[in-house]
Amino acid sequence: MLSPLGPLVDQATVEVDRRRVVEIDRYQVLLDPPRSDLVALVDIAAQVADVPLATINLITDVSQHQIATKGFDASVCSREDSMCNVVLHEGAPVVVADASKDPRFADNPFVTGEIGEVRFYATHQLVSPQGVVIGTLCVFDTVAREITDDQERALVELAERVVDLLELELRTRELAASVAELERARDELQRSNSQLTAFAGQVSHDLRNPLTTVRMSLSMLAEESEEGAPDPATSTYLLSRAERGTERMQALIDDLLAYARIGGRIASKPVDLGLVAAAVRDDLAEALSGATLEVGELPVVTGDPVQLRAVLQNLVANAAKFVPAGETARIRVASRRVDAGWRIEVVDHGLGIAPEDRERVFEPLTRTHEQVPGSGIGLATVRRVVDAHAGSIGIEETPGGGTTVWVELPALPE
């Protein structure tokens, strides 16, 4: 009959192994070439014990890794073959004058000649600051021998120094990562501050006109009231002007907020751009009144459906808006496969964008046609969405005149 404690003991062993593997992974020394500082320390351990062979072993749940050695080449063996694994649970160093006469090690392949012919054997646990035994500092010889108490104490100290070196490298690496993160944050802050300065100037400029309209309308209403009963037609006109001014300010603020929200976490799911285009056509029914919109076959891509809809809606709305006076918009949305995935094109025959402005228009609050109302946020929003989807965007001239905006998005994984 199995002991009722058996499963509990097994679970406890699994947990100890799990913690050991986590600790070892933190030090990142299993796959790298032997570190010179650890090799030097192993050499000192061999000198202290006056033996030709020494090693630092890290023991995972399945293997023993010799990460630094003296007198032989480092290797990896199964945990079952490890001599140190047999006494890894011991709370004190283990020193054996002749392992071939110790029942714990007599049949071990490192003793029998299958792997080695160890006789003298001394192992000292490596304990992390979290109290987890991650391996051993081991010294050994092929002949039986003894060591003195002073040698034993020195080996205990050296085992502690092994852990100190591992911790020092870990803390140095963590510090370097923190410094790099701070530098990235500093650079981003500088970029944000620069962009914020530009935002402040542009926003104050763009808000000034509708705000002036509102103030003038309200001021004229106040004058009308002071002079007597205001004329209803005049009041209606002035109120209408004030309302349009507030609507323009609200639209600009909404665009700014939408731009600020782009770039955070995005959903990652299949998005049928054909269905998205149909929804965009419905949303822009008024803006597209009188225009012709041809939509070709569009692919399914991976991304955020809300944000990708914002991309198509902004591009189609721009194509409908930037047309010469008295003309109607002619717009075509098409797609084709490219090396990076799918290329989506929104083609118009409108006012066009000068070559020198084709990069600048992606900056927030940039407007190239002042006679056409807008906030200058749309294309900046589109670029942020495309960047967040690991895509790319560009502008070309439409043959015969106009603008072709292309977006490349990664294909749906097969």
mmCIF file of C-alpha atoms in Angstrom:
data_model
loop_
_atom_site.group_PDB
_atom_site.id
_atom_site.type_symbol
_atom_site.label_atom_id
_atom_site.label_comp_id
_atom_site.label_asym_id
_atom_site.label_seq_id
_atom_site.Cartn_x
_atom_site.Cartn_y
_atom_site.Cartn_z
ATOM 1 C CA MET A 1 0.000 0.000 0.000
ATOM 2 C CA LEU A 2 1.278 3.464 -0.883
ATOM 3 C CA SER A 3 1.906 5.842 1.976
ATOM 4 C CA PRO A 4 -0.722 8.580 2.162
ATOM 5 C CA LEU A 5 2.210 11.000 2.415
ATOM 6 C CA GLY A 6 3.606 9.851 -0.940
ATOM 7 C CA PRO A 7 1.722 12.306 -3.198
ATOM 8 C CA LEU A 8 2.451 15.145 -0.765
ATOM 9 C CA VAL A 9 6.169 14.323 -0.776
ATOM 10 C CA ASP A 10 6.180 14.152 -4.590
ATOM 11 C CA GLN A 11 4.381 17.490 -4.838
ATOM 12 C CA ALA A 12 6.847 19.056 -2.434
ATOM 13 C CA THR A 13 9.747 17.772 -4.574
ATOM 14 C CA VAL A 14 8.159 19.173 -7.708
ATOM 15 C CA GLU A 15 7.774 22.566 -6.031
ATOM 16 C CA VAL A 16 11.395 22.580 -4.837
ATOM 17 C CA ASP A 17 12.557 21.712 -8.371
ATOM 18 C CA ARG A 18 10.351 24.411 -9.849
ATOM 19 C CA ARG A 19 11.799 27.069 -7.541
ATOM 20 C CA ARG A 20 15.334 25.882 -8.320
ATOM 21 C CA VAL A 21 14.744 26.127 -12.093
ATOM 22 C CA VAL A 22 13.284 29.629 -11.702
ATOM 23 C CA GLU A 23 16.307 30.763 -9.684
ATOM 24 C CA ILE A 24 18.783 29.266 -12.168
ATOM 25 C CA ASP A 25 16.971 30.899 -15.097
ATOM 26 C CA ARG A 26 17.399 34.282 -13.450
ATOM 27 C CA TYR A 27 21.190 33.974 -13.619
ATOM 28 C CA GLN A 28 21.253 33.135 -17.367
ATOM 29 C CA VAL A 29 24.487 31.119 -17.259
ATOM 30 C CA LEU A 30 23.462 27.732 -18.670
ATOM 31 C CA LEU A 31 23.744 28.598 -22.378
ATOM 32 C CA ASP A 32 26.552 31.169 -22.293
ATOM 33 C CA PRO A 33 30.294 30.356 -22.533
ATOM 34 C CA PRO A 34 31.963 29.838 -19.128
ATOM 35 C CA ARG A 35 32.413 33.153 -17.343
ATOM 36 C CA SER A 36 36.010 34.055 -16.573
ATOM 37 C CA ASP A 37 35.239 35.105 -12.993
ATOM 38 C CA LEU A 38 33.589 31.753 -12.208
ATOM 39 C CA VAL A 39 36.437 29.837 -13.883
ATOM 40 C CA ALA A 40 38.936 31.773 -11.744
ATOM 41 C CA LEU A 41 36.986 30.962 -8.603
ATOM 42 C CA VAL A 42 36.894 27.231 -9.465
ATOM 43 C CA ASP A 43 40.652 27.345 -9.988
ATOM 44 C CA ILE A 44 41.059 28.847 -6.514
ATOM 45 C CA ALA A 45 38.826 26.131 -5.032
ATOM 46 C CA ALA A 46 41.055 23.431 -6.552
ATOM 47 C CA GLN A 47 44.154 25.144 -5.156
ATOM 48 C CA VAL A 48 42.624 25.489 -1.689
ATOM 49 C CA ALA A 49 41.710 21.778 -1.570
ATOM 50 C CA ASP A 50 44.989 20.810 -3.261
ATOM 51 C CA VAL A 51 43.142 18.703 -5.832
ATOM 52 C CA PRO A 52 43.344 18.677 -9.643
ATOM 53 C CA LEU A 53 39.582 18.775 -10.322
ATOM 54 C CA ALA A 54 36.807 21.226 -9.406
ATOM 55 C CA THR A 55 33.487 22.391 -10.843
ATOM 56 C CA ILE A 56 30.482 24.620 -10.269
ATOM 57 C CA ASN A 57 27.333 22.592 -10.871
ATOM 58 C CA LEU A 58 23.844 23.993 -11.390
ATOM 59 C CA ILE A 59 21.178 21.317 -11.104
ATOM 60 C CA THR A 60 17.801 21.743 -12.796
ATOM 61 C CA ASP A 61 14.834 19.393 -12.603
ATOM 62 C CA VAL A 62 16.408 17.083 -15.216
ATOM 63 C CA SER A 63 20.106 17.897 -15.690
ATOM 64 C CA GLN A 64 23.375 18.844 -14.049
ATOM 65 C CA HIS A 65 25.204 21.684 -15.828
ATOM 66 C CA GLN A 66 28.909 22.233 -15.190
ATOM 67 C CA ILE A 67 29.144 26.002 -15.803
ATOM 68 C CA ALA A 68 32.831 26.328 -14.845
ATOM 69 C CA THR A 69 35.481 23.625 -14.397
ATOM 70 C CA LYS A 70 39.111 23.047 -13.454
ATOM 71 C CA GLY A 71 41.070 20.083 -14.855
ATOM 72 C CA PHE A 72 38.495 18.823 -17.347
ATOM 73 C CA ASP A 73 35.991 20.037 -19.952
ATOM 74 C CA ALA A 74 32.559 21.176 -18.817
ATOM 75 C CA SER A 75 29.575 19.055 -19.827
ATOM 76 C CA VAL A 76 25.929 18.334 -19.055
ATOM 77 C CA CYS A 77 24.717 15.061 -17.583
ATOM 78 C CA SER A 78 21.381 13.720 -16.469
ATOM 79 C CA ARG A 79 20.371 14.547 -12.940
ATOM 80 C CA GLU A 80 20.155 10.828 -12.116
ATOM 81 C CA ASP A 81 23.893 10.430 -12.849
ATOM 82 C CA SER A 82 24.917 13.426 -10.737
ATOM 83 C CA MET A 83 26.783 12.711 -7.514
ATOM 84 C CA CYS A 84 25.825 16.111 -6.137
ATOM 85 C CA ASN A 85 22.144 15.448 -6.739
ATOM 86 C CA VAL A 86 22.310 12.551 -4.254
ATOM 87 C CA VAL A 87 23.221 14.927 -1.410
ATOM 88 C CA LEU A 88 21.652 18.132 -2.722
ATOM 89 C CA HIS A 89 19.111 18.112 0.111
ATOM 90 C CA GLU A 90 21.794 17.955 2.810
ATOM 91 C CA GLY A 91 21.998 21.079 4.946
ATOM 92 C CA ALA A 92 25.797 20.980 5.247
ATOM 93 C CA PRO A 93 28.852 20.242 3.070
ATOM 94 C CA VAL A 94 29.471 16.594 2.243
ATOM 95 C CA VAL A 95 33.085 15.382 2.309
ATOM 96 C CA VAL A 96 33.957 11.774 1.356
ATOM 97 C CA ALA A 97 37.528 10.457 1.456
ATOM 98 C CA ASP A 98 36.781 7.545 -0.908
ATOM 99 C CA ALA A 99 33.472 7.614 -2.806
ATOM 100 C CA SER A 100 33.922 4.005 -3.978
ATOM 101 C CA LYS A 101 33.441 2.881 -0.372
ATOM 102 C CA ASP A 102 30.423 5.103 0.347
ATOM 103 C CA PRO A 103 27.097 3.338 -0.339
ATOM 104 C CA ARG A 104 25.594 6.609 -1.625
ATOM 105 C CA PHE A 105 28.124 6.839 -4.455
ATOM 106 C CA ALA A 106 29.667 3.383 -4.976
ATOM 107 C CA ASP A 107 27.442 2.595 -7.985
ATOM 108 C CA ASN A 108 27.491 6.109 -9.486
ATOM 109 C CA PRO A 109 28.886 6.270 -13.061
ATOM 110 C CA PHE A 110 31.254 9.078 -12.017
ATOM 111 C CA VAL A 111 32.808 6.587 -9.572
ATOM 112 C CA THR A 112 32.587 3.239 -11.373
ATOM 113 C CA GLY A 113 34.558 4.357 -14.438
ATOM 114 C CA GLU A 114 31.583 4.658 -16.776
ATOM 115 C CA ILE A 115 31.955 8.464 -16.727
ATOM 116 C CA GLY A 116 34.762 9.024 -14.236
ATOM 117 C CA GLU A 117 36.772 7.446 -11.413
ATOM 118 C CA VAL A 118 36.139 9.850 -8.543
ATOM 119 C CA ARG A 119 37.520 8.878 -5.136
ATOM 120 C CA PHE A 120 37.953 11.965 -2.978
ATOM 121 C CA TYR A 121 34.762 14.053 -3.221
ATOM 122 C CA ALA A 122 33.637 17.247 -1.431
ATOM 123 C CA THR A 123 30.547 19.240 -2.325
ATOM 124 C CA HIS A 124 29.272 22.549 -0.947
ATOM 125 C CA GLN A 125 25.777 23.848 -1.607
ATOM 126 C CA LEU A 126 25.128 27.058 -3.511
ATOM 127 C CA VAL A 127 22.215 28.804 -1.829
ATOM 128 C CA SER A 128 20.572 31.862 -3.405
ATOM 129 C CA PRO A 129 19.529 34.865 -1.278
ATOM 130 C CA GLN A 130 15.974 33.475 -1.501
ATOM 131 C CA GLY A 131 17.129 30.317 0.308
ATOM 132 C CA VAL A 132 16.941 28.072 -2.774
ATOM 133 C CA VAL A 133 19.700 25.483 -3.308
ATOM 134 C CA ILE A 134 20.633 25.888 -6.979
ATOM 135 C CA GLY A 135 23.685 23.630 -7.179
ATOM 136 C CA THR A 136 27.122 22.957 -5.698
ATOM 137 C CA LEU A 137 30.774 23.918 -5.644
ATOM 138 C CA CYS A 138 32.465 20.549 -5.950
ATOM 139 C CA VAL A 139 36.147 19.548 -5.619
ATOM 140 C CA PHE A 140 37.364 15.989 -6.226
ATOM 141 C CA ASP A 141 40.274 13.733 -7.059
ATOM 142 C CA THR A 142 40.863 10.299 -8.553
ATOM 143 C CA VAL A 143 42.704 9.181 -5.443
ATOM 144 C CA ALA A 144 41.430 8.926 -1.889
ATOM 145 C CA ARG A 145 42.472 11.731 0.436
ATOM 146 C CA GLU A 146 41.436 14.016 3.309
ATOM 147 C CA ILE A 147 41.240 17.818 3.733
ATOM 148 C CA THR A 148 41.838 19.916 6.827
ATOM 149 C CA ASP A 149 39.276 21.963 8.744
ATOM 150 C CA ASP A 150 40.873 25.153 7.416
ATOM 151 C CA GLN A 151 40.528 23.927 3.850
ATOM 152 C CA GLU A 152 36.904 23.010 4.518
ATOM 153 C CA ARG A 153 36.108 26.474 5.920
ATOM 154 C CA ALA A 154 37.772 28.114 2.909
ATOM 155 C CA LEU A 155 35.657 26.028 0.522
ATOM 156 C CA VAL A 156 32.493 27.077 2.363
ATOM 157 C CA GLU A 157 33.518 30.717 1.876
ATOM 158 C CA LEU A 158 34.225 30.119 -1.803
ATOM 159 C CA ALA A 159 30.771 28.555 -2.293
ATOM 160 C CA GLU A 160 29.251 31.745 -0.899
ATOM 161 C CA ARG A 161 31.381 33.815 -3.266
ATOM 162 C CA VAL A 162 30.046 31.814 -6.234
ATOM 163 C CA VAL A 163 26.537 32.963 -5.366
ATOM 164 C CA ASP A 164 27.808 36.512 -4.811
ATOM 165 C CA LEU A 165 29.254 36.575 -8.327
ATOM 166 C CA LEU A 166 26.024 35.229 -9.825
ATOM 167 C CA GLU A 167 24.016 37.847 -7.934
ATOM 168 C CA LEU A 168 26.398 40.651 -8.907
ATOM 169 C CA GLU A 169 26.076 39.846 -12.598
ATOM 170 C CA LEU A 170 22.285 39.592 -12.242
ATOM 171 C CA ARG A 171 22.032 42.972 -10.488
ATOM 172 C CA THR A 172 24.362 44.542 -13.054
ATOM 173 C CA ARG A 173 22.174 43.218 -15.866
ATOM 174 C CA GLU A 174 19.015 44.441 -14.158
ATOM 175 C CA LEU A 175 20.597 47.849 -13.585
ATOM 176 C CA ALA A 176 21.627 48.073 -17.235
ATOM 177 C CA ALA A 177 18.065 47.201 -18.284
ATOM 178 C CA SER A 178 16.685 49.847 -15.915
ATOM 179 C CA VAL A 179 19.099 52.447 -17.278
ATOM 180 C CA ALA A 180 18.101 51.555 -20.847
ATOM 181 C CA GLU A 181 14.420 51.822 -19.914
ATOM 182 C CA LEU A 182 15.010 55.203 -18.275
ATOM 183 C CA GLU A 183 16.851 56.395 -21.370
ATOM 184 C CA ARG A 184 13.940 55.267 -23.553
ATOM 185 C CA ALA A 185 11.517 57.048 -21.223
ATOM 186 C CA ARG A 186 13.677 60.182 -21.352
ATOM 187 C CA ASP A 187 13.781 60.118 -25.139
ATOM 188 C CA GLU A 188 10.028 59.552 -25.305
ATOM 189 C CA LEU A 189 9.448 62.402 -22.849
ATOM 190 C CA GLN A 190 11.599 64.723 -24.941
ATOM 191 C CA ARG A 191 9.712 63.681 -28.066
ATOM 192 C CA SER A 192 6.377 64.114 -26.303
ATOM 193 C CA ASN A 193 7.353 67.518 -24.955
ATOM 194 C CA SER A 194 8.423 68.623 -28.411
ATOM 195 C CA GLN A 195 5.193 67.338 -29.899
ATOM 196 C CA LEU A 196 3.186 68.903 -27.080
ATOM 197 C CA THR A 197 4.760 72.283 -27.812
ATOM 198 C CA ALA A 198 3.714 71.946 -31.443
ATOM 199 C CA PHE A 199 0.259 70.781 -30.334
ATOM 200 C CA ALA A 200 -0.160 73.789 -28.075
ATOM 201 C CA GLY A 201 0.654 76.242 -30.855
ATOM 202 C CA GLN A 202 -1.500 74.529 -33.452
ATOM 203 C CA VAL A 203 -4.432 73.877 -31.131
ATOM 204 C CA SER A 204 -4.459 77.485 -29.917
ATOM 205 C CA HIS A 205 -4.438 78.599 -33.563
ATOM 206 C CA ASP A 206 -7.151 76.191 -34.679
ATOM 207 C CA LEU A 207 -9.395 76.923 -31.702
ATOM 208 C CA ARG A 208 -9.008 80.684 -32.006
ATOM 209 C CA ASN A 209 -11.210 81.072 -35.087
ATOM 210 C CA PRO A 210 -14.297 79.167 -33.836
ATOM 211 C CA LEU A 211 -13.871 80.688 -30.392
ATOM 212 C CA THR A 212 -13.776 84.181 -31.912
ATOM 213 C CA THR A 213 -16.978 83.384 -33.815
ATOM 214 C CA VAL A 214 -18.696 82.284 -30.609
ATOM 215 C CA ARG A 215 -17.545 85.347 -28.673
ATOM 216 C CA MET A 216 -18.585 87.759 -31.430
ATOM 217 C CA SER A 217 -21.999 86.138 -31.768
ATOM 218 C CA LEU A 218 -22.623 86.226 -28.024
ATOM 219 C CA SER A 219 -21.380 89.828 -27.835
ATOM 220 C CA MET A 220 -23.753 90.910 -30.607
ATOM 221 C CA LEU A 221 -26.616 89.111 -28.885
ATOM 222 C CA ALA A 222 -25.808 90.990 -25.679
ATOM 223 C CA GLU A 223 -25.826 94.315 -27.574
ATOM 224 C CA GLU A 224 -29.170 93.434 -29.151
ATOM 225 C CA SER A 225 -30.596 92.718 -25.716
ATOM 226 C CA GLU A 226 -29.311 96.004 -24.289
ATOM 227 C CA GLU A 227 -30.905 97.979 -27.145
ATOM 228 C CA GLY A 228 -34.280 96.343 -26.611
ATOM 229 C CA ALA A 229 -36.069 93.267 -27.788
ATOM 230 C CA PRO A 230 -33.711 91.469 -30.162
ATOM 231 C CA ASP A 231 -34.828 90.742 -33.705
ATOM 232 C CA PRO A 232 -35.780 87.013 -33.844
ATOM 233 C CA ALA A 233 -34.151 86.478 -37.220
ATOM 234 C CA THR A 234 -30.936 88.141 -36.082
ATOM 235 C CA SER A 235 -30.915 86.159 -32.840
ATOM 236 C CA THR A 236 -31.441 82.910 -34.734
ATOM 237 C CA TYR A 237 -28.585 83.743 -37.093
ATOM 238 C CA LEU A 238 -26.208 84.679 -34.265
ATOM 239 C CA LEU A 239 -27.106 81.617 -32.221
ATOM 240 C CA SER A 240 -26.578 79.436 -35.278
ATOM 241 C CA ARG A 241 -23.126 80.958 -35.798
ATOM 242 C CA ALA A 242 -22.240 80.357 -32.140
ATOM 243 C CA GLU A 243 -23.492 76.789 -32.328
ATOM 244 C CA ARG A 244 -21.414 76.058 -35.430
ATOM 245 C CA GLY A 245 -18.371 77.511 -33.697
ATOM 246 C CA THR A 246 -18.822 75.274 -30.676
ATOM 247 C CA GLU A 247 -19.341 72.270 -32.966
ATOM 248 C CA ARG A 248 -16.052 72.977 -34.729
ATOM 249 C CA MET A 249 -14.253 73.243 -31.386
ATOM 250 C CA GLN A 250 -15.868 70.005 -30.187
ATOM 251 C CA ALA A 251 -14.841 68.222 -33.387
ATOM 252 C CA LEU A 252 -11.237 69.343 -32.944
ATOM 253 C CA ILE A 253 -11.177 68.233 -29.293
ATOM 254 C CA ASP A 254 -12.687 64.853 -30.239
ATOM 255 C CA ASP A 255 -10.033 64.381 -32.934
ATOM 256 C CA LEU A 256 -7.270 65.187 -30.451
ATOM 257 C CA LEU A 257 -8.631 62.692 -27.926
ATOM 258 C CA ALA A 258 -8.948 60.000 -30.585
ATOM 259 C CA TYR A 259 -5.358 60.620 -31.642
ATOM 260 C CA ALA A 260 -4.140 60.407 -28.035
ATOM 261 C CA ARG A 261 -5.874 57.071 -27.457
ATOM 262 C CA ILE A 262 -4.298 55.358 -30.459
ATOM 263 C CA GLY A 263 -1.150 53.328 -29.789
ATOM 264 C CA GLY A 264 -2.145 51.554 -26.584
ATOM 265 C CA ARG A 265 -3.159 47.912 -26.436
ATOM 266 C CA ILE A 266 -4.876 46.751 -29.606
ATOM 267 C CA ALA A 267 -7.149 43.805 -30.158
ATOM 268 C CA SER A 268 -5.726 41.016 -32.304
ATOM 269 C CA LYS A 269 -8.419 39.196 -34.229
ATOM 270 C CA PRO A 270 -9.365 38.510 -37.845
ATOM 271 C CA VAL A 271 -10.810 41.656 -39.431
ATOM 272 C CA ASP A 272 -12.731 41.438 -42.718
ATOM 273 C CA LEU A 273 -11.860 44.732 -44.395
ATOM 274 C CA GLY A 274 -14.684 44.204 -46.892
ATOM 275 C CA LEU A 275 -17.219 44.379 -44.073
ATOM 276 C CA VAL A 276 -15.350 47.325 -42.568
ATOM 277 C CA ALA A 277 -15.546 49.198 -45.883
ATOM 278 C CA ALA A 278 -19.296 48.581 -46.085
ATOM 279 C CA ALA A 279 -19.752 50.045 -42.597
ATOM 280 C CA VAL A 280 -17.602 53.045 -43.546
ATOM 281 C CA ARG A 281 -19.745 53.645 -46.619
ATOM 282 C CA ASP A 282 -22.836 53.766 -44.396
ATOM 283 C CA ASP A 283 -21.213 56.067 -41.828
ATOM 284 C CA LEU A 284 -20.072 58.501 -44.518
ATOM 285 C CA ALA A 285 -23.323 58.505 -46.471
ATOM 286 C CA GLU A 286 -23.741 62.273 -46.127
ATOM 287 C CA ALA A 287 -20.086 63.090 -46.863
ATOM 288 C CA LEU A 288 -20.204 60.796 -49.910
ATOM 289 C CA SER A 289 -23.388 62.340 -51.286
ATOM 290 C CA GLY A 290 -22.811 62.850 -55.017
ATOM 291 C CA ALA A 291 -19.472 61.026 -54.910
ATOM 292 C CA THR A 292 -18.663 57.699 -56.534
ATOM 293 C CA LEU A 293 -17.034 55.077 -54.295
ATOM 294 C CA GLU A 294 -15.788 51.855 -55.869
ATOM 295 C CA VAL A 295 -14.672 49.150 -53.421
ATOM 296 C CA GLY A 296 -12.805 46.147 -54.750
ATOM 297 C CA GLU A 297 -12.294 42.825 -53.016
ATOM 298 C CA LEU A 298 -10.602 43.413 -49.666
ATOM 299 C CA PRO A 299 -8.757 40.837 -47.521
ATOM 300 C CA VAL A 300 -9.111 39.567 -43.994
ATOM 301 C CA VAL A 301 -6.223 40.777 -41.822
ATOM 302 C CA THR A 302 -5.279 40.521 -38.149
ATOM 303 C CA GLY A 303 -5.828 43.564 -35.986
ATOM 304 C CA ASP A 304 -8.203 45.780 -34.074
ATOM 305 C CA PRO A 305 -11.509 46.164 -35.959
ATOM 306 C CA VAL A 306 -12.339 49.533 -34.374
ATOM 307 C CA GLN A 307 -8.964 51.066 -35.153
ATOM 308 C CA LEU A 308 -8.777 49.633 -38.678
ATOM 309 C CA ARG A 309 -12.222 51.052 -39.320
ATOM 310 C CA ALA A 310 -10.863 54.443 -38.230
ATOM 311 C CA VAL A 311 -8.114 54.060 -40.848
ATOM 312 C CA LEU A 312 -10.505 53.412 -43.744
ATOM 313 C CA GLN A 313 -12.987 56.012 -42.549
ATOM 314 C CA ASN A 314 -10.349 58.747 -42.323
ATOM 315 C CA LEU A 315 -8.870 57.923 -45.728
ATOM 316 C CA VAL A 316 -12.223 57.727 -47.523
ATOM 317 C CA ALA A 317 -13.486 60.892 -45.791
ATOM 318 C CA ASN A 318 -10.353 62.764 -46.897
ATOM 319 C CA ALA A 319 -10.758 61.516 -50.452
ATOM 320 C CA ALA A 320 -14.361 62.768 -50.474
ATOM 321 C CA LYS A 321 -13.454 66.128 -48.980
ATOM 322 C CA PHE A 322 -10.336 67.239 -50.861
ATOM 323 C CA VAL A 323 -11.804 67.852 -54.329
ATOM 324 C CA PRO A 324 -11.680 70.964 -56.531
ATOM 325 C CA ALA A 325 -14.596 73.339 -56.110
ATOM 326 C CA GLY A 326 -17.607 72.317 -58.159
ATOM 327 C CA GLU A 327 -16.382 68.749 -58.758
ATOM 328 C CA THR A 328 -17.543 65.483 -57.193
ATOM 329 C CA ALA A 329 -15.228 62.930 -55.622
ATOM 330 C CA ARG A 330 -14.216 59.749 -57.459
ATOM 331 C CA ILE A 331 -12.798 57.211 -55.001
ATOM 332 C CA ARG A 332 -11.572 53.652 -55.388
ATOM 333 C CA VAL A 333 -10.546 51.267 -52.583
ATOM 334 C CA ALA A 334 -8.508 48.254 -53.717
ATOM 335 C CA SER A 335 -6.043 45.676 -52.389
ATOM 336 C CA ARG A 336 -3.262 43.364 -53.558
ATOM 337 C CA ARG A 337 -0.773 40.937 -52.028
ATOM 338 C CA VAL A 338 2.747 42.158 -51.298
ATOM 339 C CA ASP A 339 5.724 40.586 -49.534
ATOM 340 C CA ALA A 340 4.776 42.203 -46.210
ATOM 341 C CA GLY A 341 1.164 40.999 -46.397
ATOM 342 C CA TRP A 342 -1.619 43.097 -47.944
ATOM 343 C CA ARG A 343 -1.475 46.531 -49.552
ATOM 344 C CA ILE A 344 -4.684 48.550 -49.283
ATOM 345 C CA GLU A 345 -5.019 51.613 -51.528
ATOM 346 C CA VAL A 346 -7.477 54.490 -51.313
ATOM 347 C CA VAL A 347 -7.297 56.302 -54.662
ATOM 348 C CA ASP A 348 -8.861 59.680 -55.423
ATOM 349 C CA HIS A 349 -8.686 62.262 -58.228
ATOM 350 C CA GLY A 350 -8.886 65.316 -56.015
ATOM 351 C CA LEU A 351 -6.616 68.183 -55.016
ATOM 352 C CA GLY A 352 -3.548 66.003 -54.481
ATOM 353 C CA ILE A 353 -0.649 66.486 -52.085
ATOM 354 C CA ALA A 354 2.642 68.064 -53.152
ATOM 355 C CA PRO A 355 5.665 65.718 -52.940
ATOM 356 C CA GLU A 356 7.330 67.871 -50.278
ATOM 357 C CA ASP A 357 4.230 67.589 -48.071
ATOM 358 C CA ARG A 358 3.642 63.830 -48.333
ATOM 359 C CA GLU A 359 5.540 63.036 -45.152
ATOM 360 C CA ARG A 360 4.593 66.186 -43.273
ATOM 361 C CA VAL A 361 0.838 65.515 -43.555
ATOM 362 C CA PHE A 362 1.239 62.601 -41.128
ATOM 363 C CA GLU A 363 2.282 65.009 -38.385
ATOM 364 C CA PRO A 364 -0.511 66.082 -35.983
ATOM 365 C CA LEU A 365 -2.474 69.222 -36.915
ATOM 366 C CA THR A 366 -0.885 69.579 -40.341
ATOM 367 C CA ARG A 367 -3.120 71.010 -43.076
ATOM 368 C CA THR A 368 -2.070 71.564 -46.690
ATOM 369 C CA HIS A 369 -5.364 72.933 -48.049
ATOM 370 C CA GLU A 370 -6.547 75.671 -45.708
ATOM 371 C CA GLN A 371 -9.693 76.259 -47.781
ATOM 372 C CA VAL A 372 -10.957 72.789 -46.808
ATOM 373 C CA PRO A 373 -12.227 72.577 -43.196
ATOM 374 C CA GLY A 374 -10.563 70.060 -40.917
ATOM 375 C CA SER A 375 -8.389 69.590 -37.835
ATOM 376 C CA GLY A 376 -5.280 68.056 -39.411
ATOM 377 C CA ILE A 377 -5.506 65.068 -37.073
ATOM 378 C CA GLY A 378 -6.905 62.405 -39.429
ATOM 379 C CA LEU A 379 -3.739 61.222 -41.174
ATOM 380 C CA ALA A 380 -1.735 61.411 -37.931
ATOM 381 C CA THR A 381 -4.338 59.119 -36.367
ATOM 382 C CA VAL A 382 -4.127 56.757 -39.350
ATOM 383 C CA ARG A 383 -0.335 56.500 -39.055
ATOM 384 C CA ARG A 384 -0.522 55.714 -35.318
ATOM 385 C CA VAL A 385 -3.019 52.924 -35.982
ATOM 386 C CA VAL A 386 -0.896 51.486 -38.808
ATOM 387 C CA ASP A 387 2.268 51.654 -36.665
ATOM 388 C CA ALA A 388 0.461 49.908 -33.814
ATOM 389 C CA HIS A 389 -0.404 47.099 -36.259
ATOM 390 C CA ALA A 390 3.246 46.730 -37.379
ATOM 391 C CA GLY A 391 2.304 48.060 -40.807
ATOM 392 C CA SER A 392 3.445 50.905 -43.050
ATOM 393 C CA ILE A 393 1.802 53.795 -44.892
ATOM 394 C CA GLY A 394 2.691 56.143 -47.723
ATOM 395 C CA ILE A 395 1.322 58.609 -50.270
ATOM 396 C CA GLU A 396 1.717 58.643 -54.056
ATOM 397 C CA GLU A 397 0.249 60.731 -56.842
ATOM 398 C CA THR A 398 -2.676 59.198 -58.670
ATOM 399 C CA PRO A 399 -2.003 58.941 -62.417
ATOM 400 C CA GLY A 400 -3.856 61.864 -63.991
ATOM 401 C CA GLY A 401 -3.908 63.813 -60.722
ATOM 402 C CA GLY A 402 -5.065 63.195 -57.173
ATOM 403 C CA THR A 403 -3.824 61.232 -54.197
ATOM 404 C CA THR A 404 -3.266 57.526 -53.581
ATOM 405 C CA VAL A 405 -2.765 56.617 -49.937
ATOM 406 C CA TRP A 406 -1.498 53.063 -49.421
ATOM 407 C CA VAL A 407 -1.389 51.016 -46.233
ATOM 408 C CA GLU A 408 0.438 47.704 -45.873
ATOM 409 C CA LEU A 409 -0.720 45.343 -43.135
ATOM 410 C CA PRO A 410 0.563 41.885 -42.122
ATOM 411 C CA ALA A 411 -1.360 38.986 -43.632
ATOM 412 C CA LEU A 412 -3.553 36.696 -41.558
ATOM 413 C CA PRO A 413 -1.365 33.839 -40.182
ATOM 414 C CA GLU A 414 -1.884 30.609 -42.116
#
